[in-house]
PDB file of C-alpha atoms in Angstrom:
ATOM      1  CA  GLN F   1      -7.724  11.068  14.305  1.00 90.00           C
ATOM      2  CA  VAL F   2      -6.584   9.017  11.345  1.00 91.00           C
ATOM      3  CA  GLN F   3      -5.555   5.503  12.324  1.00 95.00           C
ATOM      4  CA  LEU F   4      -4.171   2.996   9.858  1.00 97.00           C
ATOM      5  CA  VAL F   5      -3.025  -0.511  10.713  1.00 97.00           C
ATOM      6  CA  GLU F   6      -1.216  -2.464   8.010  1.00 98.00           C
ATOM      7  CA  SER F   7      -0.743  -6.239   8.122  1.00 98.00           C
ATOM      8  CA  GLY F   8       0.081  -9.222   5.951  1.00 98.00           C
ATOM      9  CA  GLY F   9       3.766  -8.695   5.304  1.00 97.00           C
ATOM     10  CA  ASP F  10       6.076 -11.698   5.376  1.00 97.00           C
ATOM     11  CA  LEU F  11       9.193 -13.306   3.956  1.00 98.00           C
ATOM     12  CA  VAL F  12       8.441 -14.781   0.547  1.00 98.00           C
ATOM     13  CA  GLN F  13      10.460 -16.263  -2.287  1.00 98.00           C
ATOM     14  CA  PRO F  14      10.737 -14.528  -5.655  1.00 98.00           C
ATOM     15  CA  GLY F  15       7.671 -15.303  -7.733  1.00 98.00           C
ATOM     16  CA  GLY F  16       5.505 -15.709  -4.656  1.00 98.00           C
ATOM     17  CA  SER F  17       2.381 -13.844  -3.575  1.00 98.00           C
ATOM     18  CA  LEU F  18       1.175 -11.899  -0.582  1.00 98.00           C
ATOM     19  CA  ARG F  19      -1.980 -10.031   0.309  1.00 98.00           C
ATOM     20  CA  LEU F  20      -1.608  -6.934   2.432  1.00 98.00           C
ATOM     21  CA  SER F  21      -4.440  -5.440   4.432  1.00 98.00           C
ATOM     22  CA  CYS F  22      -4.982  -2.020   5.965  1.00 98.00           C
ATOM     23  CA  GLU F  23      -7.608  -1.402   8.628  1.00 98.00           C
ATOM     24  CA  ALA F  24      -8.718   2.237   8.727  1.00 97.00           C
ATOM     25  CA  SER F  25     -10.494   4.294  11.371  1.00 96.00           C
ATOM     26  CA  GLY F  26     -10.903   7.896  12.488  1.00 95.00           C
ATOM     27  CA  PHE F  27     -12.071   9.265   9.137  1.00 95.00           C
ATOM     28  CA  SER F  28     -14.682   8.678   6.476  1.00 96.00           C
ATOM     29  CA  PHE F  29     -13.063   5.725   4.752  1.00 96.00           C
ATOM     30  CA  GLY F  30     -15.895   5.209   2.287  1.00 96.00           C
ATOM     31  CA  THR F  31     -15.438   8.676   0.781  1.00 96.00           C
ATOM     32  CA  SER F  32     -11.639   8.732   0.841  1.00 96.00           C
ATOM     33  CA  PRO F  33      -9.300   7.756  -1.954  1.00 97.00           C
ATOM     34  CA  MET F  34      -6.517   5.549  -0.611  1.00 97.00           C
ATOM     35  CA  THR F  35      -2.932   4.841  -1.510  1.00 97.00           C
ATOM     36  CA  TRP F  36      -0.385   2.098  -0.879  1.00 98.00           C
ATOM     37  CA  ALA F  37       3.179   3.282  -0.620  1.00 97.00           C
ATOM     38  CA  ARG F  38       6.453   1.603   0.276  1.00 97.00           C
ATOM     39  CA  GLN F  39       9.853   2.446   1.622  1.00 97.00           C
ATOM     40  CA  ALA F  40      12.810   0.252   0.828  1.00 96.00           C
ATOM     41  CA  PRO F  41      15.816   0.244   3.165  1.00 92.00           C
ATOM     42  CA  GLY F  42      17.719   3.499   2.829  1.00 93.00           C
ATOM     43  CA  LYS F  43      15.350   4.929   0.237  1.00 95.00           C
ATOM     44  CA  GLU F  44      12.571   7.488   0.047  1.00 95.00           C
ATOM     45  CA  PHE F  45       8.853   6.703   0.104  1.00 95.00           C
ATOM     46  CA  GLU F  46       7.587   5.411  -3.214  1.00 96.00           C
ATOM     47  CA  TRP F  47       4.063   5.341  -4.607  1.00 97.00           C
ATOM     48  CA  VAL F  48       2.731   1.843  -5.313  1.00 97.00           C
ATOM     49  CA  CYS F  49      -0.997   2.012  -6.105  1.00 97.00           C
ATOM     50  CA  SER F  50      -3.988   4.257  -5.465  1.00 97.00           C
ATOM     51  CA  ILE F  51      -7.722   3.751  -5.633  1.00 97.00           C
ATOM     52  CA  PHE F  52     -10.685   6.113  -5.639  1.00 97.00           C
ATOM     53  CA  SER F  53     -13.377   5.947  -2.993  1.00 93.00           C
ATOM     54  CA  GLY F  54     -15.843   3.829  -4.946  1.00 88.00           C
ATOM     55  CA  GLY F  55     -13.189   1.310  -5.883  1.00 83.00           C
ATOM     56  CA  GLY F  56     -13.982   1.455  -9.560  1.00 84.00           C
ATOM     57  CA  SER F  57     -10.868   3.332 -10.603  1.00 93.00           C
ATOM     58  CA  SER F  58      -7.280   2.697  -9.602  1.00 94.00           C
ATOM     59  CA  ALA F  59      -3.737   3.034 -10.838  1.00 96.00           C
ATOM     60  CA  CYS F  60      -0.357   1.526 -10.027  1.00 97.00           C
ATOM     61  CA  GLU F  61       3.221   2.498 -10.581  1.00 96.00           C
ATOM     62  CA  ASP F  62       4.731   1.030 -13.756  1.00 96.00           C
ATOM     63  CA  SER F  63       7.042  -1.474 -12.069  1.00 96.00           C
ATOM     64  CA  VAL F  64       4.157  -3.189 -10.270  1.00 97.00           C
ATOM     65  CA  GLU F  65       1.471  -2.751 -12.931  1.00 96.00           C
ATOM     66  CA  GLY F  66       0.079  -6.162 -13.852  1.00 96.00           C
ATOM     67  CA  ARG F  67       1.540  -7.786 -10.739  1.00 98.00           C
ATOM     68  CA  PHE F  68      -0.132  -5.829  -7.919  1.00 98.00           C
ATOM     69  CA  THR F  69      -3.844  -5.168  -7.484  1.00 98.00           C
ATOM     70  CA  ILE F  70      -5.327  -2.628  -5.109  1.00 98.00           C
ATOM     71  CA  SER F  71      -8.864  -3.094  -3.813  1.00 97.00           C
ATOM     72  CA  ARG F  72     -11.069  -2.011  -0.952  1.00 97.00           C
ATOM     73  CA  ASP F  73     -14.049  -3.067   1.105  1.00 97.00           C
ATOM     74  CA  ASN F  74     -15.816   0.053   2.308  1.00 97.00           C
ATOM     75  CA  THR F  75     -18.189  -1.899   4.547  1.00 97.00           C
ATOM     76  CA  LYS F  76     -15.207  -3.254   6.482  1.00 97.00           C
ATOM     77  CA  LYS F  77     -13.117  -0.084   6.161  1.00 97.00           C
ATOM     78  CA  ARG F  78     -10.282  -2.115   4.727  1.00 98.00           C
ATOM     79  CA  LEU F  79      -7.813  -1.555   1.935  1.00 98.00           C
ATOM     80  CA  TYR F  80      -6.004  -4.442   0.268  1.00 98.00           C
ATOM     81  CA  LEU F  81      -2.971  -4.987  -1.918  1.00 98.00           C
ATOM     82  CA  GLN F  82      -2.677  -8.306  -3.730  1.00 98.00           C
ATOM     83  CA  MET F  83       0.934  -8.792  -4.744  1.00 98.00           C
ATOM     84  CA  ASP F  84       1.823 -11.514  -7.240  1.00 98.00           C
ATOM     85  CA  ALA F  85       5.035 -12.427  -9.037  1.00 98.00           C
ATOM     86  CA  LEU F  86       7.024 -10.744  -6.303  1.00 98.00           C
ATOM     87  CA  ARG F  87      10.565  -9.651  -7.045  1.00 98.00           C
ATOM     88  CA  VAL F  88      13.553  -9.023  -4.802  1.00 97.00           C
ATOM     89  CA  GLU F  89      13.217  -5.309  -5.571  1.00 96.00           C
ATOM     90  CA  ASP F  90       9.727  -5.301  -4.018  1.00 98.00           C
ATOM     91  CA  THR F  91      11.344  -5.714  -0.606  1.00 98.00           C
ATOM     92  CA  ALA F  92      10.182  -2.791   1.540  1.00 98.00           C
ATOM     93  CA  VAL F  93       7.923  -1.699   4.355  1.00 98.00           C
ATOM     94  CA  TYR F  94       4.464  -1.088   2.922  1.00 98.00           C
ATOM     95  CA  TYR F  95       2.108   1.611   4.188  1.00 97.00           C
ATOM     96  CA  CYS F  96      -1.438   2.685   3.484  1.00 96.00           C
ATOM     97  CA  VAL F  97      -2.191   6.379   3.266  1.00 96.00           C
ATOM     98  CA  GLN F  98      -5.457   8.305   3.205  1.00 96.00           C
ATOM     99  CA  GLY F  99      -5.755  10.154  -0.062  1.00 94.00           C
ATOM    100  CA  TYR F 100      -4.617   9.761  -3.656  1.00 94.00           C
ATOM    101  CA  TYR F 101      -0.908  10.484  -3.861  1.00 93.00           C
ATOM    102  CA  THR F 102       1.495   9.436  -6.596  1.00 91.00           C
ATOM    103  CA  ASP F 103       4.436  11.556  -5.465  1.00 89.00           C
ATOM    104  CA  GLY F 104       6.743  10.078  -2.859  1.00 85.00           C
ATOM    105  CA  SER F 105       7.545  13.487  -1.427  1.00 88.00           C
ATOM    106  CA  GLU F 106       3.854  14.089  -0.695  1.00 89.00           C
ATOM    107  CA  ILE F 107       3.494  10.632   0.838  1.00 90.00           C
ATOM    108  CA  THR F 108       6.352  11.336   3.225  1.00 89.00           C
ATOM    109  CA  TYR F 109       4.290  13.852   5.210  1.00 89.00           C
ATOM    110  CA  ARG F 110       1.011  11.981   5.322  1.00 89.00           C
ATOM    111  CA  PRO F 111      -0.139  10.090   8.440  1.00 88.00           C
ATOM    112  CA  LYS F 112       0.716   6.407   8.303  1.00 88.00           C
ATOM    113  CA  GLY F 113       0.593   3.317  10.444  1.00 88.00           C
ATOM    114  CA  HIS F 114       3.605   1.278  11.457  1.00 93.00           C
ATOM    115  CA  GLY F 115       3.669  -0.417   8.093  1.00 96.00           C
ATOM    116  CA  THR F 116       4.085  -4.073   7.263  1.00 98.00           C
ATOM    117  CA  ARG F 117       7.394  -5.528   6.137  1.00 98.00           C
ATOM    118  CA  VAL F 118       7.653  -7.487   2.910  1.00 98.00           C
ATOM    119  CA  THR F 119      10.889  -9.330   2.257  1.00 98.00           C
ATOM    120  CA  VAL F 120      11.392 -11.106  -1.044  1.00 98.00           C
ATOM    121  CA  SER F 121      14.379 -13.398  -0.922  1.00 97.00           C
ATOM    122  CA  SER F 122      15.428 -16.887  -1.869  1.00 94.00           C
TER     123      SER F 122
END
């Protein structure tokens, strides 16, 4: 059974930084691509970043490219999202998802944890 536990969300001012973490269990994390997604209030799920199993290849959505960095530690079964230069529009609940998905509609139906809330506000 896939279990994902996200953490690290907080209230931060615009321009600030946060590091999100996702602890995975119940599947072969080391051979699974992984994805960070987010859902802003009243909106659909949105792709943020994805990374392949070895960690050597990743991609992020255009609006976060250059500000967010996805990484993983397969020995710890953890996925990370370093978020810098945060903007008000980054406010959302962030989720990690097993697999490589760039379509929000696909992400909607994938197993997720409870998410971690990021609020960017002055």
